[in-house]
Amino acid sequence: MDSILDKSAKTRQAALQSLRLAFSSKTLSEFLLERRLTLTDSLEKCLKKGKGEEQALAGTVLTLLCLQMGSGPEGEEVFRSLKPLLVSILTDSTASPIARQSCATALGMCCYIAAADLEDLVSCLSCLEDFFNTPGVGEGSSVPAQHSPLHCSALQSWSLLLTICPTSHIKSILDNHWLKLPLLLSSNSIALRIMAGETIALVFELAQDMEEDLCHQDTEFLRAQLKVLATESNKYRAKTDRRKQRSIFRDILRFIESGEYQEETIRFGLECMYVDSWARRRTYQAFKEVLGSGIHHHLQNSELLREIFGLGPPLVLDAATLKASKVSRFEKHLYNSAAFKARTKARSRVRDKRADVL
């Protein structure tokens, strides 16, 4: 923490990297409680005076600090103190793209965690939606390649905040903005196309929850767009990109046509969590992107995340229970061998030329 104010930019970046790793892999709320003001001031200086990579790291550490402080007065204090600076960097077209991208994520995450007033929520939504409401954003190659991650982060943060919006504001968004989202499906960036598709599915889900009808003369055209993306086989796109795109857009199209969601199970420790809606998926993905491999630790131990996902208080397990829950290396080997054998048999049947093709 002391090295964040060092004269050397390399030392400051190394310190920020260490803080990012520590905050994402451990729960340190009690340790940080008395040091939050000092750390917030140091991060503010990095955001104001730093360049590019340093600003991006400072934005990530700020997000993690807000997550550690939680949704109480302490977290709100951190968010309120640095919100104007985040907005300033985000809207500055001369700032580094990676710094703006980090600030877009930080603004959305910190607002989701700590904003207590509707005014803060609405102002953050308005700031973020300007990035994909700009004419020309979805028109093929009109968005420079270096800016597409920024648009992705802005759209991800905007859709995250949409999940906690009051009903009245969601209605106004449905009336004014949702028909602009399909324009992003024609972007050259696969990440932006997928993020736009998932956001469209989220908007449809929120409309269903409010019993709002999204039928419109352009809805059929939207479905046609989704079908093209779900079956696209253009050779000029990378094979892995095509496979990922088809998989996600098949799920999106299935949900819009029949209301079915492909449920996921997230396992951590002795527990598991079900991701059974687009709103829950958006929330989980946003926290996973910030926490990385530390997401499982925080799902087990963070009161904030357990409250958000309805997991109850953290489990208190004694040493005997933990020891009994661990699987030996030999048992793991037997299980993996059996699974591999079964998978090979199943694939062989499918690959056999003599298999019946229905």
mmCIF file of C-alpha atoms in Angstrom:
data_model
loop_
_atom_site.group_PDB
_atom_site.id
_atom_site.type_symbol
_atom_site.label_atom_id
_atom_site.label_comp_id
_atom_site.label_asym_id
_atom_site.label_seq_id
_atom_site.Cartn_x
_atom_site.Cartn_y
_atom_site.Cartn_z
ATOM 1 C CA MET A 1 0.000 0.000 0.000
ATOM 2 C CA ASP A 2 2.899 2.379 0.742
ATOM 3 C CA SER A 3 4.477 1.682 -2.664
ATOM 4 C CA ILE A 4 1.425 3.036 -4.521
ATOM 5 C CA LEU A 5 2.802 6.535 -3.892
ATOM 6 C CA ASP A 6 6.357 5.707 -5.006
ATOM 7 C CA LYS A 7 8.031 7.996 -7.526
ATOM 8 C CA SER A 8 8.694 5.135 -9.928
ATOM 9 C CA ALA A 9 5.781 4.207 -12.208
ATOM 10 C CA LYS A 10 7.047 0.619 -12.416
ATOM 11 C CA THR A 11 7.017 0.321 -8.599
ATOM 12 C CA ARG A 12 3.497 1.763 -8.419
ATOM 13 C CA GLN A 13 2.239 -0.707 -11.033
ATOM 14 C CA ALA A 14 3.857 -3.643 -9.210
ATOM 15 C CA ALA A 15 2.196 -2.518 -5.964
ATOM 16 C CA LEU A 16 -1.193 -2.250 -7.675
ATOM 17 C CA GLN A 17 -0.740 -5.734 -9.171
ATOM 18 C CA SER A 18 0.005 -7.130 -5.695
ATOM 19 C CA LEU A 19 -3.081 -5.429 -4.227
ATOM 20 C CA ARG A 20 -5.240 -6.743 -7.068
ATOM 21 C CA LEU A 21 -4.033 -10.274 -6.408
ATOM 22 C CA ALA A 22 -4.494 -9.973 -2.626
ATOM 23 C CA PHE A 23 -7.985 -8.402 -2.798
ATOM 24 C CA SER A 24 -9.247 -10.932 -5.360
ATOM 25 C CA SER A 25 -7.956 -14.021 -3.516
ATOM 26 C CA LYS A 26 -8.695 -13.131 0.133
ATOM 27 C CA THR A 27 -11.404 -11.490 2.230
ATOM 28 C CA LEU A 28 -9.725 -8.542 3.960
ATOM 29 C CA SER A 29 -12.638 -6.308 4.942
ATOM 30 C CA GLU A 30 -11.597 -5.954 8.608
ATOM 31 C CA PHE A 31 -7.982 -5.173 7.690
ATOM 32 C CA LEU A 32 -9.060 -2.558 5.120
ATOM 33 C CA LEU A 33 -11.727 -0.911 7.249
ATOM 34 C CA GLU A 34 -9.299 1.451 9.002
ATOM 35 C CA ARG A 35 -7.122 1.926 5.916
ATOM 36 C CA ARG A 36 -9.801 2.579 3.305
ATOM 37 C CA LEU A 37 -9.465 6.395 3.307
ATOM 38 C CA THR A 38 -5.693 6.272 2.867
ATOM 39 C CA LEU A 39 -5.994 3.677 0.104
ATOM 40 C CA THR A 40 -8.789 5.616 -1.617
ATOM 41 C CA ASP A 41 -6.626 8.774 -1.663
ATOM 42 C CA SER A 42 -3.686 6.797 -3.113
ATOM 43 C CA LEU A 43 -5.881 5.284 -5.838
ATOM 44 C CA GLU A 44 -7.230 8.736 -6.680
ATOM 45 C CA LYS A 45 -3.667 9.981 -7.275
ATOM 46 C CA CYS A 46 -2.920 6.981 -9.508
ATOM 47 C CA LEU A 47 -6.057 7.653 -11.551
ATOM 48 C CA LYS A 48 -5.297 11.376 -11.874
ATOM 49 C CA LYS A 49 -1.554 11.333 -12.525
ATOM 50 C CA GLY A 50 -0.932 7.831 -13.872
ATOM 51 C CA LYS A 51 -0.950 6.730 -17.493
ATOM 52 C CA GLY A 52 -2.650 3.847 -19.294
ATOM 53 C CA GLU A 53 -1.771 0.623 -17.496
ATOM 54 C CA GLU A 54 -1.437 2.296 -14.087
ATOM 55 C CA GLN A 55 -4.891 3.893 -14.388
ATOM 56 C CA ALA A 56 -6.391 0.573 -15.501
ATOM 57 C CA LEU A 57 -4.887 -1.248 -12.495
ATOM 58 C CA ALA A 58 -6.052 1.496 -10.138
ATOM 59 C CA GLY A 59 -9.608 1.148 -11.480
ATOM 60 C CA THR A 60 -9.534 -2.627 -10.894
ATOM 61 C CA VAL A 61 -8.157 -2.234 -7.343
ATOM 62 C CA LEU A 62 -10.841 0.369 -6.634
ATOM 63 C CA THR A 63 -13.529 -2.100 -7.719
ATOM 64 C CA LEU A 64 -12.061 -4.783 -5.457
ATOM 65 C CA LEU A 65 -11.795 -2.336 -2.544
ATOM 66 C CA CYS A 66 -15.474 -1.470 -2.935
ATOM 67 C CA LEU A 67 -16.288 -5.191 -3.045
ATOM 68 C CA GLN A 68 -14.299 -5.761 0.167
ATOM 69 C CA MET A 69 -16.095 -2.890 1.918
ATOM 70 C CA GLY A 70 -19.517 -4.194 0.884
ATOM 71 C CA SER A 71 -22.827 -2.394 0.446
ATOM 72 C CA GLY A 72 -22.734 -0.482 3.736
ATOM 73 C CA PRO A 73 -21.727 3.146 4.458
ATOM 74 C CA GLU A 74 -18.018 2.373 3.973
ATOM 75 C CA GLY A 75 -18.521 1.036 0.443
ATOM 76 C CA GLU A 76 -20.813 3.942 -0.430
ATOM 77 C CA GLU A 77 -18.177 6.386 0.828
ATOM 78 C CA VAL A 78 -15.523 4.854 -1.461
ATOM 79 C CA PHE A 79 -17.892 4.934 -4.457
ATOM 80 C CA ARG A 80 -19.094 8.507 -3.867
ATOM 81 C CA SER A 81 -15.558 9.873 -3.443
ATOM 82 C CA LEU A 82 -14.230 8.520 -6.765
ATOM 83 C CA LYS A 83 -17.350 8.407 -8.951
ATOM 84 C CA PRO A 84 -16.735 11.873 -10.545
ATOM 85 C CA LEU A 85 -13.158 10.905 -11.432
ATOM 86 C CA LEU A 86 -14.257 7.592 -12.975
ATOM 87 C CA VAL A 87 -16.850 9.398 -15.113
ATOM 88 C CA SER A 88 -14.270 12.023 -16.123
ATOM 89 C CA ILE A 89 -11.749 9.443 -17.374
ATOM 90 C CA LEU A 90 -14.453 7.315 -18.995
ATOM 91 C CA THR A 91 -15.811 10.224 -21.044
ATOM 92 C CA ASP A 92 -12.364 11.629 -21.951
ATOM 93 C CA SER A 93 -11.737 10.634 -25.573
ATOM 94 C CA THR A 94 -8.024 11.449 -25.207
ATOM 95 C CA ALA A 95 -7.515 9.016 -22.296
ATOM 96 C CA SER A 96 -6.005 5.555 -22.791
ATOM 97 C CA PRO A 97 -8.558 2.974 -24.073
ATOM 98 C CA ILE A 98 -7.550 0.427 -21.386
ATOM 99 C CA ALA A 99 -7.944 3.066 -18.673
ATOM 100 C CA ARG A 100 -11.415 3.990 -19.961
ATOM 101 C CA GLN A 101 -12.357 0.309 -20.169
ATOM 102 C CA SER A 102 -11.284 -0.247 -16.544
ATOM 103 C CA CYS A 103 -13.217 2.833 -15.417
ATOM 104 C CA ALA A 104 -16.357 1.594 -17.217
ATOM 105 C CA THR A 105 -16.143 -1.691 -15.300
ATOM 106 C CA ALA A 106 -15.357 0.084 -12.021
ATOM 107 C CA LEU A 107 -18.253 2.527 -12.414
ATOM 108 C CA GLY A 108 -20.765 -0.265 -13.054
ATOM 109 C CA MET A 109 -19.493 -2.618 -10.341
ATOM 110 C CA CYS A 110 -19.099 0.030 -7.623
ATOM 111 C CA CYS A 111 -22.538 1.457 -8.405
ATOM 112 C CA TYR A 112 -24.059 -2.049 -8.272
ATOM 113 C CA ILE A 113 -22.413 -2.759 -4.909
ATOM 114 C CA ALA A 114 -22.628 0.546 -3.079
ATOM 115 C CA ALA A 115 -25.026 3.060 -4.678
ATOM 116 C CA ALA A 116 -27.749 3.900 -2.166
ATOM 117 C CA ASP A 117 -29.621 6.564 -4.146
ATOM 118 C CA LEU A 118 -31.631 6.082 -7.333
ATOM 119 C CA GLU A 119 -30.062 9.283 -8.650
ATOM 120 C CA ASP A 120 -26.594 7.662 -8.648
ATOM 121 C CA LEU A 121 -27.934 4.591 -10.426
ATOM 122 C CA VAL A 122 -29.702 6.593 -13.145
ATOM 123 C CA SER A 123 -26.686 8.861 -13.742
ATOM 124 C CA CYS A 124 -24.349 5.857 -14.134
ATOM 125 C CA LEU A 125 -26.773 4.176 -16.546
ATOM 126 C CA SER A 126 -26.997 7.357 -18.589
ATOM 127 C CA CYS A 127 -23.206 7.730 -18.751
ATOM 128 C CA LEU A 128 -22.684 4.107 -19.840
ATOM 129 C CA GLU A 129 -25.463 3.945 -22.437
ATOM 130 C CA ASP A 130 -23.949 6.860 -24.353
ATOM 131 C CA PHE A 131 -21.245 4.464 -25.610
ATOM 132 C CA PHE A 132 -23.604 2.150 -27.502
ATOM 133 C CA ASN A 133 -26.309 4.716 -28.327
ATOM 134 C CA THR A 134 -23.884 6.685 -30.492
ATOM 135 C CA PRO A 135 -24.901 6.518 -34.179
ATOM 136 C CA GLY A 136 -22.701 4.121 -36.143
ATOM 137 C CA VAL A 137 -21.525 1.924 -33.235
ATOM 138 C CA GLY A 138 -23.081 -1.225 -34.656
ATOM 139 C CA GLU A 139 -22.450 -0.576 -38.318
ATOM 140 C CA GLY A 140 -19.766 -3.049 -39.247
ATOM 141 C CA SER A 141 -16.240 -1.695 -38.984
ATOM 142 C CA SER A 142 -17.186 1.872 -37.961
ATOM 143 C CA VAL A 143 -15.912 1.256 -34.409
ATOM 144 C CA PRO A 144 -12.083 1.242 -34.202
ATOM 145 C CA ALA A 145 -10.756 -2.145 -33.061
ATOM 146 C CA GLN A 146 -9.060 -0.667 -29.989
ATOM 147 C CA HIS A 147 -12.389 0.766 -28.776
ATOM 148 C CA SER A 148 -14.516 -2.402 -29.021
ATOM 149 C CA PRO A 149 -13.376 -3.662 -25.544
ATOM 150 C CA LEU A 150 -14.473 -0.291 -24.146
ATOM 151 C CA HIS A 151 -17.942 -0.672 -25.696
ATOM 152 C CA CYS A 152 -18.122 -4.234 -24.325
ATOM 153 C CA SER A 153 -17.258 -3.078 -20.799
ATOM 154 C CA ALA A 154 -19.742 -0.207 -20.983
ATOM 155 C CA LEU A 155 -22.516 -2.529 -22.208
ATOM 156 C CA GLN A 156 -21.677 -5.140 -19.557
ATOM 157 C CA SER A 157 -21.803 -2.541 -16.771
ATOM 158 C CA TRP A 158 -25.015 -1.042 -18.161
ATOM 159 C CA SER A 159 -26.749 -4.430 -18.306
ATOM 160 C CA LEU A 160 -25.486 -5.274 -14.789
ATOM 161 C CA LEU A 161 -27.100 -2.104 -13.413
ATOM 162 C CA LEU A 162 -30.255 -2.919 -15.360
ATOM 163 C CA THR A 163 -30.750 -5.981 -13.099
ATOM 164 C CA ILE A 164 -31.224 -3.722 -10.014
ATOM 165 C CA CYS A 165 -33.271 -0.987 -11.688
ATOM 166 C CA PRO A 166 -36.724 -0.180 -10.290
ATOM 167 C CA THR A 167 -39.641 -1.226 -12.500
ATOM 168 C CA SER A 168 -40.537 2.331 -13.544
ATOM 169 C CA HIS A 169 -37.077 3.002 -14.962
ATOM 170 C CA ILE A 170 -36.909 -0.357 -16.747
ATOM 171 C CA LYS A 171 -40.165 0.523 -18.530
ATOM 172 C CA SER A 172 -38.683 3.762 -19.854
ATOM 173 C CA ILE A 173 -35.596 1.851 -21.055
ATOM 174 C CA LEU A 174 -37.797 -0.684 -22.844
ATOM 175 C CA ASP A 175 -39.624 2.148 -24.548
ATOM 176 C CA ASN A 176 -36.539 4.124 -25.603
ATOM 177 C CA HIS A 177 -33.437 1.955 -25.854
ATOM 178 C CA TRP A 178 -33.978 -1.749 -26.401
ATOM 179 C CA LEU A 179 -34.557 -1.479 -30.166
ATOM 180 C CA LYS A 180 -31.085 0.118 -30.515
ATOM 181 C CA LEU A 181 -29.378 -2.988 -29.099
ATOM 182 C CA PRO A 182 -29.897 -5.183 -32.231
ATOM 183 C CA LEU A 183 -27.694 -2.743 -34.183
ATOM 184 C CA LEU A 184 -24.721 -4.040 -32.160
ATOM 185 C CA LEU A 185 -25.265 -7.574 -33.504
ATOM 186 C CA SER A 186 -23.632 -6.497 -36.774
ATOM 187 C CA SER A 187 -20.394 -5.398 -35.068
ATOM 188 C CA ASN A 188 -17.106 -6.864 -36.292
ATOM 189 C CA SER A 189 -16.148 -7.679 -32.686
ATOM 190 C CA ILE A 190 -17.344 -11.129 -31.561
ATOM 191 C CA ALA A 191 -17.192 -10.031 -27.909
ATOM 192 C CA LEU A 192 -19.479 -7.072 -28.618
ATOM 193 C CA ARG A 193 -21.894 -9.240 -30.651
ATOM 194 C CA ILE A 194 -22.144 -11.781 -27.820
ATOM 195 C CA MET A 195 -22.523 -9.082 -25.164
ATOM 196 C CA ALA A 196 -25.283 -7.437 -27.227
ATOM 197 C CA GLY A 197 -27.071 -10.787 -27.662
ATOM 198 C CA GLU A 198 -26.943 -11.563 -23.939
ATOM 199 C CA THR A 199 -28.182 -8.058 -23.124
ATOM 200 C CA ILE A 200 -31.123 -8.479 -25.523
ATOM 201 C CA ALA A 201 -32.005 -11.764 -23.780
ATOM 202 C CA LEU A 202 -31.776 -9.987 -20.408
ATOM 203 C CA VAL A 203 -34.100 -7.209 -21.599
ATOM 204 C CA PHE A 204 -36.636 -9.813 -22.811
ATOM 205 C CA GLU A 205 -36.404 -11.565 -19.422
ATOM 206 C CA LEU A 206 -36.991 -8.322 -17.484
ATOM 207 C CA ALA A 207 -39.946 -7.525 -19.757
ATOM 208 C CA GLN A 208 -41.440 -10.969 -19.055
ATOM 209 C CA ASP A 209 -41.047 -10.456 -15.306
ATOM 210 C CA MET A 210 -43.026 -7.215 -15.592
ATOM 211 C CA GLU A 211 -45.519 -8.829 -18.003
ATOM 212 C CA GLU A 212 -44.580 -6.250 -20.639
ATOM 213 C CA ASP A 213 -45.054 -7.110 -24.313
ATOM 214 C CA LEU A 214 -41.991 -6.540 -26.489
ATOM 215 C CA CYS A 215 -43.708 -7.562 -29.723
ATOM 216 C CA HIS A 216 -42.852 -5.043 -32.385
ATOM 217 C CA GLN A 217 -42.606 -4.959 -36.138
ATOM 218 C CA ASP A 218 -38.798 -5.322 -35.798
ATOM 219 C CA THR A 219 -38.956 -8.362 -33.493
ATOM 220 C CA GLU A 220 -39.181 -10.798 -36.402
ATOM 221 C CA PHE A 221 -36.147 -9.162 -38.005
ATOM 222 C CA LEU A 222 -34.315 -9.548 -34.666
ATOM 223 C CA ARG A 223 -35.103 -13.268 -34.589
ATOM 224 C CA ALA A 224 -33.820 -13.609 -38.122
ATOM 225 C CA GLN A 225 -30.570 -11.892 -37.064
ATOM 226 C CA LEU A 226 -30.207 -14.245 -34.105
ATOM 227 C CA LYS A 227 -30.814 -17.305 -36.321
ATOM 228 C CA VAL A 228 -28.054 -16.176 -38.682
ATOM 229 C CA LEU A 229 -25.611 -15.725 -35.778
ATOM 230 C CA ALA A 230 -26.643 -19.088 -34.268
ATOM 231 C CA THR A 231 -25.824 -20.931 -37.519
ATOM 232 C CA GLU A 232 -23.073 -18.752 -39.035
ATOM 233 C CA SER A 233 -20.324 -20.667 -40.823
ATOM 234 C CA ASN A 234 -18.408 -17.891 -42.587
ATOM 235 C CA LYS A 235 -14.802 -18.981 -43.111
ATOM 236 C CA TYR A 236 -13.395 -15.495 -42.582
ATOM 237 C CA ARG A 237 -14.180 -15.802 -38.852
ATOM 238 C CA ALA A 238 -11.932 -17.948 -36.649
ATOM 239 C CA LYS A 239 -13.229 -21.459 -35.976
ATOM 240 C CA THR A 240 -13.202 -21.000 -32.180
ATOM 241 C CA ASP A 241 -15.051 -17.684 -32.543
ATOM 242 C CA ARG A 242 -17.711 -19.299 -34.741
ATOM 243 C CA ARG A 243 -18.181 -22.188 -32.310
ATOM 244 C CA LYS A 244 -18.497 -19.878 -29.290
ATOM 245 C CA GLN A 245 -20.875 -17.544 -31.110
ATOM 246 C CA ARG A 246 -23.148 -20.362 -32.333
ATOM 247 C CA SER A 247 -23.362 -21.918 -28.871
ATOM 248 C CA ILE A 248 -24.343 -18.701 -27.096
ATOM 249 C CA PHE A 249 -26.752 -17.468 -29.751
ATOM 250 C CA ARG A 250 -28.533 -20.843 -29.841
ATOM 251 C CA ASP A 251 -29.254 -20.357 -26.121
ATOM 252 C CA ILE A 252 -30.381 -16.758 -26.709
ATOM 253 C CA LEU A 253 -32.667 -17.720 -29.604
ATOM 254 C CA ARG A 254 -34.165 -20.621 -27.612
ATOM 255 C CA PHE A 255 -34.951 -18.278 -24.727
ATOM 256 C CA ILE A 256 -36.580 -15.605 -26.904
ATOM 257 C CA GLU A 257 -38.681 -18.144 -28.823
ATOM 258 C CA SER A 258 -39.696 -20.490 -25.995
ATOM 259 C CA GLY A 259 -38.593 -18.901 -22.707
ATOM 260 C CA GLU A 260 -36.206 -21.785 -21.904
ATOM 261 C CA TYR A 261 -32.916 -20.988 -20.157
ATOM 262 C CA GLN A 262 -29.942 -23.390 -20.148
ATOM 263 C CA GLU A 263 -29.266 -23.711 -16.405
ATOM 264 C CA GLU A 264 -25.650 -23.799 -15.179
ATOM 265 C CA THR A 265 -24.277 -25.211 -11.913
ATOM 266 C CA ILE A 266 -21.360 -23.456 -10.213
ATOM 267 C CA ARG A 267 -19.575 -25.608 -7.635
ATOM 268 C CA PHE A 268 -17.330 -24.168 -4.920
ATOM 269 C CA GLY A 269 -16.087 -26.082 -1.883
ATOM 270 C CA LEU A 270 -18.909 -28.229 -0.529
ATOM 271 C CA GLU A 271 -21.596 -25.960 -2.024
ATOM 272 C CA CYS A 272 -23.078 -25.263 -5.422
ATOM 273 C CA MET A 273 -25.037 -22.404 -6.943
ATOM 274 C CA TYR A 274 -27.538 -22.518 -9.809
ATOM 275 C CA VAL A 275 -27.428 -19.865 -12.531
ATOM 276 C CA ASP A 276 -30.976 -20.100 -13.847
ATOM 277 C CA SER A 277 -31.659 -16.719 -15.462
ATOM 278 C CA TRP A 278 -29.973 -14.130 -17.661
ATOM 279 C CA ALA A 279 -29.970 -11.615 -14.793
ATOM 280 C CA ARG A 280 -28.166 -14.080 -12.525
ATOM 281 C CA ARG A 281 -25.762 -14.969 -15.365
ATOM 282 C CA ARG A 282 -24.905 -11.308 -15.967
ATOM 283 C CA THR A 283 -24.251 -10.747 -12.246
ATOM 284 C CA TYR A 284 -22.079 -13.863 -11.897
ATOM 285 C CA GLN A 285 -20.050 -13.066 -15.035
ATOM 286 C CA ALA A 286 -19.415 -9.491 -13.869
ATOM 287 C CA PHE A 287 -18.014 -10.615 -10.504
ATOM 288 C CA LYS A 288 -16.078 -13.472 -12.121
ATOM 289 C CA GLU A 289 -14.395 -11.069 -14.535
ATOM 290 C CA VAL A 290 -13.191 -8.881 -11.668
ATOM 291 C CA LEU A 291 -12.246 -11.645 -9.207
ATOM 292 C CA GLY A 292 -10.851 -14.170 -11.689
ATOM 293 C CA SER A 293 -9.852 -17.415 -9.991
ATOM 294 C CA GLY A 294 -10.746 -15.893 -6.603
ATOM 295 C CA ILE A 295 -14.475 -16.067 -7.367
ATOM 296 C CA HIS A 296 -14.854 -19.430 -5.577
ATOM 297 C CA HIS A 297 -13.136 -18.147 -2.422
ATOM 298 C CA HIS A 298 -15.408 -15.100 -2.316
ATOM 299 C CA LEU A 299 -18.548 -17.169 -2.962
ATOM 300 C CA GLN A 300 -17.571 -19.247 0.072
ATOM 301 C CA ASN A 301 -16.516 -16.429 2.401
ATOM 302 C CA SER A 302 -17.730 -13.003 1.219
ATOM 303 C CA GLU A 303 -20.918 -11.870 2.974
ATOM 304 C CA LEU A 304 -21.606 -9.473 0.096
ATOM 305 C CA LEU A 305 -21.535 -12.138 -2.639
ATOM 306 C CA ARG A 306 -23.448 -14.635 -0.525
ATOM 307 C CA GLU A 307 -26.150 -12.022 0.044
ATOM 308 C CA ILE A 308 -26.310 -11.106 -3.657
ATOM 309 C CA PHE A 309 -26.680 -14.738 -4.754
ATOM 310 C CA GLY A 310 -28.901 -15.797 -1.833
ATOM 311 C CA LEU A 311 -26.431 -18.307 -0.387
ATOM 312 C CA GLY A 312 -27.004 -17.468 3.285
ATOM 313 C CA PRO A 313 -24.238 -16.887 5.856
ATOM 314 C CA PRO A 314 -20.811 -18.484 5.221
ATOM 315 C CA LEU A 315 -20.557 -22.124 6.278
ATOM 316 C CA VAL A 316 -18.464 -22.844 9.369
ATOM 317 C CA LEU A 317 -16.819 -26.257 8.929
ATOM 318 C CA ASP A 318 -14.613 -28.070 11.434
ATOM 319 C CA ALA A 319 -11.373 -29.820 10.473
ATOM 320 C CA ALA A 320 -12.965 -33.299 10.504
ATOM 321 C CA THR A 321 -15.677 -32.268 8.025
ATOM 322 C CA LEU A 322 -13.142 -30.670 5.706
ATOM 323 C CA LYS A 323 -10.919 -33.744 5.827
ATOM 324 C CA ALA A 324 -13.848 -36.059 5.118
ATOM 325 C CA SER A 325 -14.905 -33.934 2.136
ATOM 326 C CA LYS A 326 -11.513 -34.205 0.429
ATOM 327 C CA VAL A 327 -11.136 -36.883 -2.242
ATOM 328 C CA SER A 328 -7.850 -38.783 -2.340
ATOM 329 C CA ARG A 329 -5.626 -38.662 -5.409
ATOM 330 C CA PHE A 330 -6.250 -42.361 -6.097
ATOM 331 C CA GLU A 331 -10.064 -41.871 -5.989
ATOM 332 C CA LYS A 332 -9.746 -38.909 -8.363
ATOM 333 C CA HIS A 333 -7.675 -41.073 -10.724
ATOM 334 C CA LEU A 334 -10.302 -43.866 -10.702
ATOM 335 C CA TYR A 335 -13.124 -41.390 -11.345
ATOM 336 C CA ASN A 336 -11.259 -39.669 -14.217
ATOM 337 C CA SER A 337 -10.365 -43.030 -15.794
ATOM 338 C CA ALA A 338 -14.004 -44.215 -15.700
ATOM 339 C CA ALA A 339 -15.228 -40.891 -17.112
ATOM 340 C CA PHE A 340 -12.631 -41.004 -19.898
ATOM 341 C CA LYS A 341 -13.582 -44.568 -20.824
ATOM 342 C CA ALA A 342 -17.306 -43.743 -20.932
ATOM 343 C CA ARG A 343 -16.667 -40.612 -23.006
ATOM 344 C CA THR A 344 -14.497 -42.534 -25.487
ATOM 345 C CA LYS A 345 -17.194 -45.202 -25.942
ATOM 346 C CA ALA A 346 -19.902 -42.590 -26.515
ATOM 347 C CA ARG A 347 -17.796 -40.719 -29.062
ATOM 348 C CA SER A 348 -16.832 -43.934 -30.866
ATOM 349 C CA ARG A 349 -20.483 -44.802 -31.402
ATOM 350 C CA VAL A 350 -21.141 -41.367 -32.874
ATOM 351 C CA ARG A 351 -18.055 -41.439 -35.092
ATOM 352 C CA ASP A 352 -18.670 -44.986 -36.387
ATOM 353 C CA LYS A 353 -19.722 -44.784 -40.019
ATOM 354 C CA ARG A 354 -22.079 -47.700 -39.438
ATOM 355 C CA ALA A 355 -24.060 -45.798 -36.771
ATOM 356 C CA ASP A 356 -27.602 -44.959 -37.734
ATOM 357 C CA VAL A 357 -28.084 -41.299 -38.613
ATOM 358 C CA LEU A 358 -31.542 -40.071 -37.666
#
